[in-house]
Every structure is written in structure tokens, then in C-alpha cells.
Short mmCIF file of C-alpha atoms and ligand atoms in Angstrom, two decimals:
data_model
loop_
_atom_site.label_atom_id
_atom_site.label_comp_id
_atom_site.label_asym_id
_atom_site.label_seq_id
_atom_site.Cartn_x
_atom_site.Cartn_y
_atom_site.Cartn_z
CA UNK A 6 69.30 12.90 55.33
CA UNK A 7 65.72 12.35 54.33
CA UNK A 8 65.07 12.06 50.50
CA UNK A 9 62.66 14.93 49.77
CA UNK A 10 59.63 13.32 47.54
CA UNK A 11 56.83 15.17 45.68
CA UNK A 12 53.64 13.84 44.82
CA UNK A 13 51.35 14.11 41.74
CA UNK A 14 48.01 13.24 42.45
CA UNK A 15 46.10 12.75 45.99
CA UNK A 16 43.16 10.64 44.92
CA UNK A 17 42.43 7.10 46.80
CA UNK A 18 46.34 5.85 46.13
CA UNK A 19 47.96 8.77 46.55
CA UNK A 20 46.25 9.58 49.86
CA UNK A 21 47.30 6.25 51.10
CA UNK A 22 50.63 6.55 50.29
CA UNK A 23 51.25 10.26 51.15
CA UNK A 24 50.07 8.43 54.58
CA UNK A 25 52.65 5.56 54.51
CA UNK A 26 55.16 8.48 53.27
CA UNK A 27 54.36 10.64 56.34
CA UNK A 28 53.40 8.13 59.30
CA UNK A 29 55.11 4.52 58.35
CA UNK A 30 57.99 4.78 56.81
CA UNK A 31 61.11 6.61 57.60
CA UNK A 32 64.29 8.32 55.53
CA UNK A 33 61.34 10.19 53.87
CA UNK A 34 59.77 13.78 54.03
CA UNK A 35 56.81 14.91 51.31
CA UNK A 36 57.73 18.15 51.03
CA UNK A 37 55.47 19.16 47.73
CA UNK A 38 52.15 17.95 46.07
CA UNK A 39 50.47 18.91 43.12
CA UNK A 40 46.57 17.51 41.47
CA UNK A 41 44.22 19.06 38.79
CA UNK A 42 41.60 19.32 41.67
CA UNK A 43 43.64 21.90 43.43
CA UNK A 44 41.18 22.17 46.43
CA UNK A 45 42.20 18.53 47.09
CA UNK A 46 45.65 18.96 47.34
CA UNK A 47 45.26 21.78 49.34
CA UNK A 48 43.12 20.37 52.09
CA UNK A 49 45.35 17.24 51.73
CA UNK A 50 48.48 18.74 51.66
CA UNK A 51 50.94 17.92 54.58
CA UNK A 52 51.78 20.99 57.28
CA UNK A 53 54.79 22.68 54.98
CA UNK A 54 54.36 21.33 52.01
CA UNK A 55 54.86 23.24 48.56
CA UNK A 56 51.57 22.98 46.82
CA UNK A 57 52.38 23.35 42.85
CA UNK A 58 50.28 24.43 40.83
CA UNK A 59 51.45 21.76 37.93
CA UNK A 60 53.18 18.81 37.50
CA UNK A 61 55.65 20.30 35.32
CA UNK A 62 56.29 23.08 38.62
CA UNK A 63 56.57 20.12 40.92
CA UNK A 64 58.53 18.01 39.14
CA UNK A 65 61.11 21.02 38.53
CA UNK A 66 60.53 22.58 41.98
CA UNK A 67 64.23 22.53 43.68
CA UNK A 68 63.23 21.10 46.61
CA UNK A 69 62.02 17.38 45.41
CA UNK A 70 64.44 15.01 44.81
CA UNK A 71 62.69 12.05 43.79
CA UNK A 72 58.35 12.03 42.27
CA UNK A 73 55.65 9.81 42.96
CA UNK A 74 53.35 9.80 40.56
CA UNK A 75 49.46 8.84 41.41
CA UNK A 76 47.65 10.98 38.78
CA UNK A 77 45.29 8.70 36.21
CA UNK A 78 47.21 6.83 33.98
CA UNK A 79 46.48 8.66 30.49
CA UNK A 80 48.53 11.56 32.52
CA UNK A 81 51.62 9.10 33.81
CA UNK A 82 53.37 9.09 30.40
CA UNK A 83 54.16 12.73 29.81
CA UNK A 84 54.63 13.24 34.03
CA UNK A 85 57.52 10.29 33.69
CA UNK A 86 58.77 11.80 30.35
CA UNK A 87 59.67 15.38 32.50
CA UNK A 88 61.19 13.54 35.32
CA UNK A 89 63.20 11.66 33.14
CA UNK A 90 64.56 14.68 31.30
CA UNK A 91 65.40 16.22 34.79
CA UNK A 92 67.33 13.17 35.94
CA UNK A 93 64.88 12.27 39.33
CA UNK A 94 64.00 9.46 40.19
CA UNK A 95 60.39 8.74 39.96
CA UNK A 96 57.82 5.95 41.59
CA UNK A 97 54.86 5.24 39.16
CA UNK A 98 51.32 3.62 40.08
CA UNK A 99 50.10 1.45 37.18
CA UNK A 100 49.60 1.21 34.62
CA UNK A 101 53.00 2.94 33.68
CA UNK A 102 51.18 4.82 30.24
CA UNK A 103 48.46 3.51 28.28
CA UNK A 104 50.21 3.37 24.60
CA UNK A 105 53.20 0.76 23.11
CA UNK A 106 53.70 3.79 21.65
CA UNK A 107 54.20 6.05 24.87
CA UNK A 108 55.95 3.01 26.57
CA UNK A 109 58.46 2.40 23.88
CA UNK A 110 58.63 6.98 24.14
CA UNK A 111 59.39 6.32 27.76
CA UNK A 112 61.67 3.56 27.54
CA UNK A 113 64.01 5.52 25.00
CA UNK A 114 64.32 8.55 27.46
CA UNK A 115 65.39 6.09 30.37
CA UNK A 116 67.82 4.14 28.13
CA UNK A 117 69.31 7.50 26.24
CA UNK A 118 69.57 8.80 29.89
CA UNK A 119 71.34 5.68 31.15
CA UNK A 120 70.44 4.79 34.48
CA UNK A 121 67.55 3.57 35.99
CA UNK A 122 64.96 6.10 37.30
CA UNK A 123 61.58 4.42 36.79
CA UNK A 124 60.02 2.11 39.54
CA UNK A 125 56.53 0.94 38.16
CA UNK A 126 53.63 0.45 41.09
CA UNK A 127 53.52 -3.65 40.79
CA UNK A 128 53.16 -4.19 44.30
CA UNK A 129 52.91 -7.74 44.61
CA UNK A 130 56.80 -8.49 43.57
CA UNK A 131 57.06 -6.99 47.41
CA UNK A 132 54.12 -8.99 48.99
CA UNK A 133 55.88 -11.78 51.27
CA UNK A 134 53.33 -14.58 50.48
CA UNK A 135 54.20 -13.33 46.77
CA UNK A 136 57.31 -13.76 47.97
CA UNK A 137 57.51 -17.19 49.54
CA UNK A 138 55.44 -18.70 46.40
CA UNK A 139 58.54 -17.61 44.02
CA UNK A 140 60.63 -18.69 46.05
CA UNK A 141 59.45 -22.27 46.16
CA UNK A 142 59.38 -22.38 42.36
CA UNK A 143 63.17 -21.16 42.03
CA UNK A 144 64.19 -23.40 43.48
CA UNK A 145 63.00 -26.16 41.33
CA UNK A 146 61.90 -28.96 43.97
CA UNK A 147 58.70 -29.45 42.40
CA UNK A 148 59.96 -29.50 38.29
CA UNK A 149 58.86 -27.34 35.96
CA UNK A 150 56.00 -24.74 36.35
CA UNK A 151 53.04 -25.72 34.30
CA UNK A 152 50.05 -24.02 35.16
CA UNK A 153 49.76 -20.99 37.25
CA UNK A 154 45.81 -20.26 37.95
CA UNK A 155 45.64 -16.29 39.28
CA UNK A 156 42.44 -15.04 40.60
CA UNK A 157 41.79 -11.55 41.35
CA UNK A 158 38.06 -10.78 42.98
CA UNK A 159 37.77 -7.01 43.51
CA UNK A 160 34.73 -6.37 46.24
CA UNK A 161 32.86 -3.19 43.59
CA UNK A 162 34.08 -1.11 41.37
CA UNK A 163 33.29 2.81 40.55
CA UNK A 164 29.74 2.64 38.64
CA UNK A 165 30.08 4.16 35.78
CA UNK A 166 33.90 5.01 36.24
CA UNK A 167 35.12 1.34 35.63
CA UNK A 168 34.50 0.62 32.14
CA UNK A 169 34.50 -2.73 30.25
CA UNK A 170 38.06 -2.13 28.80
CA UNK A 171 39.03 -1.77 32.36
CA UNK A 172 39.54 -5.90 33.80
CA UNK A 173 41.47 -5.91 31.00
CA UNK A 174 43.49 -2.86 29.85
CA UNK A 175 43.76 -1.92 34.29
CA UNK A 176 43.46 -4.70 36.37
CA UNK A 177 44.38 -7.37 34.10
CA UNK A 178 48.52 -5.85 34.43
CA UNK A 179 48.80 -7.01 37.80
CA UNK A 180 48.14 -10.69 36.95
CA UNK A 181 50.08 -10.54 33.88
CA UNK A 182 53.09 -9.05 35.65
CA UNK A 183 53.06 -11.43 39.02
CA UNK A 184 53.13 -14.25 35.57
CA UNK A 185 56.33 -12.94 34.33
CA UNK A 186 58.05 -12.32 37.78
CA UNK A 187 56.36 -15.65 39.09
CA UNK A 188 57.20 -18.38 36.05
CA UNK A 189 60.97 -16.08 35.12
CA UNK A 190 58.98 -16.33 31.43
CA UNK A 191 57.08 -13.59 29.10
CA UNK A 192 53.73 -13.95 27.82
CA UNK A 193 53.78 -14.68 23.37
CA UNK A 194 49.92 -14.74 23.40
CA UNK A 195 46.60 -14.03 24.88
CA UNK A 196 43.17 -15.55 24.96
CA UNK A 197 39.77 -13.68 26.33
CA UNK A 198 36.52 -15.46 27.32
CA UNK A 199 33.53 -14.29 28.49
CA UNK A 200 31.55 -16.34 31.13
CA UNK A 201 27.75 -15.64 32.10
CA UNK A 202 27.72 -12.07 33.03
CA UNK A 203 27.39 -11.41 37.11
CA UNK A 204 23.65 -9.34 37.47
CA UNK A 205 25.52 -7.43 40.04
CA UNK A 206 27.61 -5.41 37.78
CA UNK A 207 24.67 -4.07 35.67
CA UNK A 208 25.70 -3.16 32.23
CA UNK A 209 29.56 -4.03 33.14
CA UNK A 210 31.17 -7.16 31.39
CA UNK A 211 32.04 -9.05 34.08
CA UNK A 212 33.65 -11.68 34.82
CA UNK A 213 36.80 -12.18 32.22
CA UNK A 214 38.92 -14.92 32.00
CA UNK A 215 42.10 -14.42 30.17
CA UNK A 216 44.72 -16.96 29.40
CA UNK A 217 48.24 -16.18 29.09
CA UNK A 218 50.56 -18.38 26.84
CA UNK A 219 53.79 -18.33 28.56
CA UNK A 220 57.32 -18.27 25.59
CA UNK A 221 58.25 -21.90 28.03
CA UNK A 222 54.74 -23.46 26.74
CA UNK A 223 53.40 -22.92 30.49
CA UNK A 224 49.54 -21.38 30.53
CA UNK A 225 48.69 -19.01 32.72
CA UNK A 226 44.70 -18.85 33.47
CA UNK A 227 43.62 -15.75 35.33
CA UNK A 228 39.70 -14.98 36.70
CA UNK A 229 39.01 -11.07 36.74
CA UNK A 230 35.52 -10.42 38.91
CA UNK A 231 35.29 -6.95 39.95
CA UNK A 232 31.89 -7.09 41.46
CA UNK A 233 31.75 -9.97 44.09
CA UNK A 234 30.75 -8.08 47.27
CA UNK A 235 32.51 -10.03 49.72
CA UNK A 236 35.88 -8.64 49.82
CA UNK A 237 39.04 -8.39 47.82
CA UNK A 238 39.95 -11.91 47.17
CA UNK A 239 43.44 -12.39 45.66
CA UNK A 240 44.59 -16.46 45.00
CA UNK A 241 47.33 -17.83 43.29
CA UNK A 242 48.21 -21.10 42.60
CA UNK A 243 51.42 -22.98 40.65
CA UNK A 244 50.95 -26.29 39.26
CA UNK A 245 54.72 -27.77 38.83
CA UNK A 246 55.48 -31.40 37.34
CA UNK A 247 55.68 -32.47 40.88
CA UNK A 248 53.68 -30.88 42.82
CA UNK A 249 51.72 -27.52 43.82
CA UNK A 250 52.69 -24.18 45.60
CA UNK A 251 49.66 -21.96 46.43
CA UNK A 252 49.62 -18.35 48.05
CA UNK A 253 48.10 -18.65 51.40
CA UNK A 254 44.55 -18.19 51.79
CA UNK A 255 45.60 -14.47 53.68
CA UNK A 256 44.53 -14.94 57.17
CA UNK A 257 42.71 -12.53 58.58
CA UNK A 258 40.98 -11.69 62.17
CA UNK A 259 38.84 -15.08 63.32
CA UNK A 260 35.56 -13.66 64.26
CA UNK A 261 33.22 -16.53 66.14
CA UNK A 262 29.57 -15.31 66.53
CA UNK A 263 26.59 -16.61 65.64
CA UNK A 264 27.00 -17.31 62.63
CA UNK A 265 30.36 -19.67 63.64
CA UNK A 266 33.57 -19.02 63.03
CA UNK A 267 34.76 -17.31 60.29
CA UNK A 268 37.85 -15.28 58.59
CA UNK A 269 37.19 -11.63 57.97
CA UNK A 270 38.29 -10.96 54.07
CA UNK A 271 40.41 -8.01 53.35
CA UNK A 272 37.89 -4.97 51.93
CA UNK A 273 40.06 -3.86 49.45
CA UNK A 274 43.63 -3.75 47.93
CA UNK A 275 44.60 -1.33 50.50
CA UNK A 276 44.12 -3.50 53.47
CA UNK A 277 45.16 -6.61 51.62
CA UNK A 278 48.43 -5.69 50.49
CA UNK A 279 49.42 -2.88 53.04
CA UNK A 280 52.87 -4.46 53.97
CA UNK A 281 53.60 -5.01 50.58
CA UNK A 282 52.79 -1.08 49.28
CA UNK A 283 54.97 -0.30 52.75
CA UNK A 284 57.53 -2.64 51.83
CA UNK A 285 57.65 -1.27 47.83
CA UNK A 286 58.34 2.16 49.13
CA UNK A 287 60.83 0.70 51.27
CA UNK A 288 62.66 -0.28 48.22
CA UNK A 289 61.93 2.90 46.51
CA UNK A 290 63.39 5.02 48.76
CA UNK A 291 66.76 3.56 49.37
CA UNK A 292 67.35 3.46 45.22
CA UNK A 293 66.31 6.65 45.03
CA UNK A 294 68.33 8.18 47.65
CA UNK A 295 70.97 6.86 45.12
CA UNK A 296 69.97 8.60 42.46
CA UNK A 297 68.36 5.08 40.32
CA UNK A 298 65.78 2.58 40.84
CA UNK A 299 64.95 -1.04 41.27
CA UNK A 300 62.25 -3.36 41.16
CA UNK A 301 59.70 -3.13 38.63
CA UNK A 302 61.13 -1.29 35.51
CA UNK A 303 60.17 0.49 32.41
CA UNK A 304 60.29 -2.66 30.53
CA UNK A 305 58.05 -4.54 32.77
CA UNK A 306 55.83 -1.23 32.25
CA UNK A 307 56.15 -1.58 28.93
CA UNK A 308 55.43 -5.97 29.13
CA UNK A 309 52.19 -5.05 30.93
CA UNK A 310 50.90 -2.73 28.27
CA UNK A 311 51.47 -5.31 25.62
CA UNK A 312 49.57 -7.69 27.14
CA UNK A 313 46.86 -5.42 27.73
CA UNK A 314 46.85 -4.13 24.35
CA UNK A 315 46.56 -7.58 23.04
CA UNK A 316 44.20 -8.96 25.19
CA UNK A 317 41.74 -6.10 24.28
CA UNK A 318 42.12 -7.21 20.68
CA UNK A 319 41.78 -10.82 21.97
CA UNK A 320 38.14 -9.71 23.36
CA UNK A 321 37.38 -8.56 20.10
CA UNK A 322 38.52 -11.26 17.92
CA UNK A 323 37.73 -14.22 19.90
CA UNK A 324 41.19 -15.62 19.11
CA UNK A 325 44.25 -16.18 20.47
CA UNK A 326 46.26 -12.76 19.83
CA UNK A 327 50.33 -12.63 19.94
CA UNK A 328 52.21 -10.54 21.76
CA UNK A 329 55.68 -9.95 20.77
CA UNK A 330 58.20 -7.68 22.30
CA UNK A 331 61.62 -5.87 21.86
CA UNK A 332 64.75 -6.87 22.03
CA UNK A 333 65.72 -6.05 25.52
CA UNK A 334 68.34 -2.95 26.23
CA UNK A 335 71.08 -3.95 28.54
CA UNK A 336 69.71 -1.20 31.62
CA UNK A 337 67.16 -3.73 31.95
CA UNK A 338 69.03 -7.09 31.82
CA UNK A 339 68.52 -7.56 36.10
CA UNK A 340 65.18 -7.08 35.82
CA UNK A 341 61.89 -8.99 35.99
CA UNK A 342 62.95 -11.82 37.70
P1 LIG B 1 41.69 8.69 41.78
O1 LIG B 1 40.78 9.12 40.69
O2 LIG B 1 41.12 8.40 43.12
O3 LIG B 1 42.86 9.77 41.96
C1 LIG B 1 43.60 10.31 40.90
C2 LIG B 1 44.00 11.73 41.30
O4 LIG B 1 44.90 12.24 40.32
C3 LIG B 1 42.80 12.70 41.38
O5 LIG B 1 42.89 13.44 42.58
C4 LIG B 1 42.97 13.57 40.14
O6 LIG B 1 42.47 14.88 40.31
C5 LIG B 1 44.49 13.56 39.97
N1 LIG B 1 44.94 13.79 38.59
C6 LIG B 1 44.49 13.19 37.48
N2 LIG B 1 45.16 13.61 36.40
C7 LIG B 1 46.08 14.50 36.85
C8 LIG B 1 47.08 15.28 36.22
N3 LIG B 1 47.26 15.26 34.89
N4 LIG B 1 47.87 16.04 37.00
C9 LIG B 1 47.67 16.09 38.33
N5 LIG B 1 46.73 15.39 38.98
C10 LIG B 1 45.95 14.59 38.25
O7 LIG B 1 42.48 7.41 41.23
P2 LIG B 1 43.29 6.32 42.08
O8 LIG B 1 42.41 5.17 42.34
O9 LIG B 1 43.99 6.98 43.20
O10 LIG B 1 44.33 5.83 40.96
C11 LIG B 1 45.44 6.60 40.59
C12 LIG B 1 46.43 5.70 39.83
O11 LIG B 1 46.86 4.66 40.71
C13 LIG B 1 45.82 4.98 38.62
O12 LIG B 1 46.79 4.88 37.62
C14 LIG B 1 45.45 3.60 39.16
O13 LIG B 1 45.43 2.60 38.18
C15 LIG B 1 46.56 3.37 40.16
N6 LIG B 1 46.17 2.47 41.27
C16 LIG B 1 47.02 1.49 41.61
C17 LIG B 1 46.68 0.63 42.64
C18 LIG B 1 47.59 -0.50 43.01
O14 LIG B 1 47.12 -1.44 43.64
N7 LIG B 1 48.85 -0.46 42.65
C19 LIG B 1 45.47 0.78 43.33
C20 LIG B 1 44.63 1.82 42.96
C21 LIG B 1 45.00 2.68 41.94
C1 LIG B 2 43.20 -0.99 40.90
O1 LIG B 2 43.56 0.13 40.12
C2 LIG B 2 44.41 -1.72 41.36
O2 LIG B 2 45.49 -1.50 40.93
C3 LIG B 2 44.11 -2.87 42.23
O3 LIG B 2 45.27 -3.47 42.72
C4 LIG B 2 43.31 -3.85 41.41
O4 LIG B 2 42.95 -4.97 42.20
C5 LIG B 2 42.03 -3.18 40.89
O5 LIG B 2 41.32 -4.08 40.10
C6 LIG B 2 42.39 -1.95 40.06
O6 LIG B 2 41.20 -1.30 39.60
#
């Protein structure tokens, strides 16, 4: 039988994965949505699908069995708190909540309820170049990782939507996340420069560089640009004692014209990591038809927003700021690696 989802929230993500949901993948029917912009979800909404009028209604309705949560992330925090205290299972687009505060709130519902229900939207754990990269490093042929550089170009950004904070306190928890996952370490500190400031963000600060201290010593140096026009460029690249392991340069359709030939770049996130958003909700799915989750948990939620909570103070300071976490409950001892 199908698992039964419900989604909160048909903006630009949700849309795309209400699509995936309804045309890729399988063992799946959307059978109720719910947004603040009611007219949306309505002219969104899938042929038979419940259209709530709240969160709260959706997340109770009888027919859902498992949530997927797309709303904005100030919302995610109480939306994962309600599906917690119902026992469903619940897929959550980053960042998980915006607070230490709300992710220690969250964590102590999932570890009082005692089973897994949270799956947190880090996509690139499921990316197969992602993939490949980790697995070269686990398996130790080239030593010790040293130095992982991780640069994330994002084509624009919403004017006037994307603040400042944002490279840091939103995009930044990708890069910090693929660290962890990536090196097996956590991050104890982080750094924040600011380079010459692009002219084609306007007023935005932009671009960051942040530097992660790995706990093993290992530094992790990551390039935020959100305004570089000619695609969505995502890089990664391990330097072990050894040798190096580097994500593919994605290949993309050769186009030979005048100019010569030439690799498109992906436009966005959506076209660049497709298979991996497909293959996430892959995973999804088959934990929550058992009532739990895998992947990325509440804990790695709950990493990310330390890191981003530091490195905002970092900005501020100019210094290197510390970042030091809880002891770890046993529901998440398999994960993050
Ligand atoms: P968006 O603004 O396009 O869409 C958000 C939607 O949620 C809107 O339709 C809005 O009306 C609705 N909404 C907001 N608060 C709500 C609430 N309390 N209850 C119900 N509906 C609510 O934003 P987006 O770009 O789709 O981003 C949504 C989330 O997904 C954000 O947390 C963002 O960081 C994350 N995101 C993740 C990725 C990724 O690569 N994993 C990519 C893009 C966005
Ligand atoms: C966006 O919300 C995402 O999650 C994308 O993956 C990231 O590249 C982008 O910078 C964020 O704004």
C-alpha cells in the first residue's frame, strides 16, 4: 500500500517535490496540502487532495500518515513539534528550526517519544558524486583527511528576500553538514571573512568565506557566492595525507557553437541535485512506511544550527567562535556518518 503523505507548504521546494511525490517516485500518494497562501495550495493542489486549512488540521487529518514539511523555516519548529506529539513521521526542508533553543525543544520530543521520526532536508548525503567522494575517504587509501575546500556558487538570489544573515544562518548548513557526514568529525569552531564585496549583489554581503575547525584538527574552508550569474556551481574537494578526492566537475549537456565547445552549468539546485532530492525521498518513504526515519536526523538538525549560530557571531566578532554540543542520546548513535 502507498504511504499517504501531506504537505505543508507549496512554494518553489514544495512544488518540486509534490512533483517528484506525484510523477517520479512510487509507493507514494499526496493525499492533503496545506500553506498560509491558501489560493496557492488550492490551484496547486493535486486532483483529490484534502486541502487543510492549517497545519495543525493537516498534520492531524486521519488520512496522512507521514508530513513533509516545506513551509519557511521560522514555521518548521512548532510544525515538527505537532507531528512529533502525533507519532508521524515527518520529512523536513532545512534548516530544521532556527533556535538551539527550538532544536534542543525538538530533539527532547523525538528522544521522550523514542523512535526516530525526523528526516532533515540535507540532500547531498543522497547525491551519488557525494556519494562516491565519501566513499573514497572511508576507506582510508589516501591517509587522513586534512583539508576539505567546499564551494557553493548560487546563480541570484531573491532581492530583497535574501538577507545578509542568510549565506550564513541558510545556506551555510549545507556545507557544514556535507563536513560532518564527509570527514565522520564535528565542527568545535568557526571563522568568518569577508572578501571584496561582488557589485552584483547591490547592498548584499557577498561573498563569505567561513572556515570550519574540525574536533580531528582537519579545516574545512567553504566559499558562499550567491550572486555569480552563471549557474549553480557546487565543488568539493578533500585534501588527504596522500592524496586528493574531488567531486566531479557535474557534467552536463556539451553544447558546440560558435562560441566552441562548452558544458551547460546546472541553473539552480533543482536541476543540479534532482537525483539526489529523488533519491532522499526514496529513503524517506521506505522508513516511513515503517513508522521511523533515517538519514539526516534531529541531531544533525540541531549540528547545523550550531554552526550557524556561531558563525553569525563569528561575523560579528571577527574571531574564531566555538561551537560546542551535547552529549549525544543513544536514538542518534547511527547517525551522521
Ligand atoms: P517559498 O517562499 O518559495 O515557499 C514557502 C511556502 O511556505 C510559501 O508558499 C508560504 O506561503 C508557505 N508557508 C510559510 N509559512 C507557512 C506556515 N506557517 N504554514 C503553512 N505554509 C507556510 O520558499 P522555498 O524556497 O520553497 O523554501 C521553503 C523551505 O525549503 C525553506 O526552509 C528553505 O530553506 C528550504 N529549501 C531547501 C532547499 C534544499 O536544497 N534543500 C532548496 C530551497 C529551499
Ligand atoms: C536554498 O535554500 C538551498 O537550500 C539551496 O540548496 C542552497 O544552495 C541555497 O543557497 C539556499 O538558499
Amino acid at each position: 500500500m502507498s504511504l499517504q503523505v501531506g504537505i505543508i507548504g507549496l512554494g518553489m521546494i514544495g512544488q518540486d517535490h509534490l512533483r517528484r511525490l506525484t510523477h517520479t517516485l512510487s509507493d507514494v500518494s499526496v493525499v492533503a496540502v496545506a500553506d498560509i497562501d491558501r489560493k496557492r495550495a488550492a490551484s496547486i493542489a493535486p486532483a483529490g487532495a484534502e486541502l487543510c486549512d492549517t497545519p495543525h488540521a493537516l498534520i492531524r487529518s486521519q488520512k496522512v500518515q507521514a508530513v513533509v514539511i516545506c513551509s519557511w523555516g521560522p514555521a518548521h519548529e512548532e510544525q515538527l513539534l505537532e507531528c512529533i506529539a502525533v507519532g508521524k513521521p515527518v520529512f523536513c526542508e532545512k534548516p530544521m528550526v532556527t533556535s538551539e533553543e527550538g532544536a534542543l525543544r525538538v530533539m527532547d520530543a523525538e528522544v521522550a517519544f523514542g523512535r526516530r521520526l525526523v528526516q532533515v532536508g540535507f540532500m547531498r548525503r543522497f547525491d551519488a558524486d557525494y556519494r562516491a567522494l565519501k566513499a573514497v575517504i572511508d576507506d582510508g587509501s589516501l591517509g587522513l583527511p586534512l583539508i576539505y575546500r567546499s564551494v557553493h556558487r548560487n546563480a541570484s538570489v531573491p532581492e530583497g528576500l535574501y538577507t545578509s544573515e542568510m549565506p550564513l544562518n541558510d545556506t551555510l548548513v549545507h556545507d557544514a553538514d556535507i563536513s560532518r557526514w564527509l570527514l565522520n568529525d564535528e565542527i568545535a569552531g568557526v571563522e568568518v571573512r569577508f572578501p571584496r564585496r561582488s557589485r552584483q549583489g547591490g547592498e548584499l554581503r557577498d561573498p563569505t568565506i567561513v572556515l570550519l575547525h574540525m574536533v580531528s584538527g582537519a579545516i574545512v574552508d567553504v566559499e558562499i557566492s550567491v550572486n555569480i550569474e552563471y549557474g549553480y556551481d557546487i565543488r568539493g574537494e578533500v585534501s588527504c595525507e596522500t592524496g586528493v578526492a574531488a567531486l566531479p566537475n557535474r557534467p552536463a549537456t556539451v553544447i558546440s557553437d560558435r562560441y566552441g565547445i562548452r558544458q551547460a552549468i546546472p541553473a539552480d539546485f533543482r536541476e543540479r541535485f534532482i537525483e539526489a532530492y529523488d533519491q532522499e525521498f526514496r529513503e524517506w518513504i521506505a522508513a516511513a512506511s515503517q513508522g521511523t526515519a533515517a538519514g539526516p536526523s534531529v541531531w544533525d538538525g540541531y549540528a547545523a544550527t550550531l554552526v550557524a549560530d556561531a558563525a553569525l557571531r563569528a561575523a560579528q566578532s571577527g574571531r574564531r567562535e566555538a561551537v560546542s554540543m551535547k552529549p549525544k542520546a543513544g536514538l542518534y548513535a547511527e547517525t551522521s556518518r
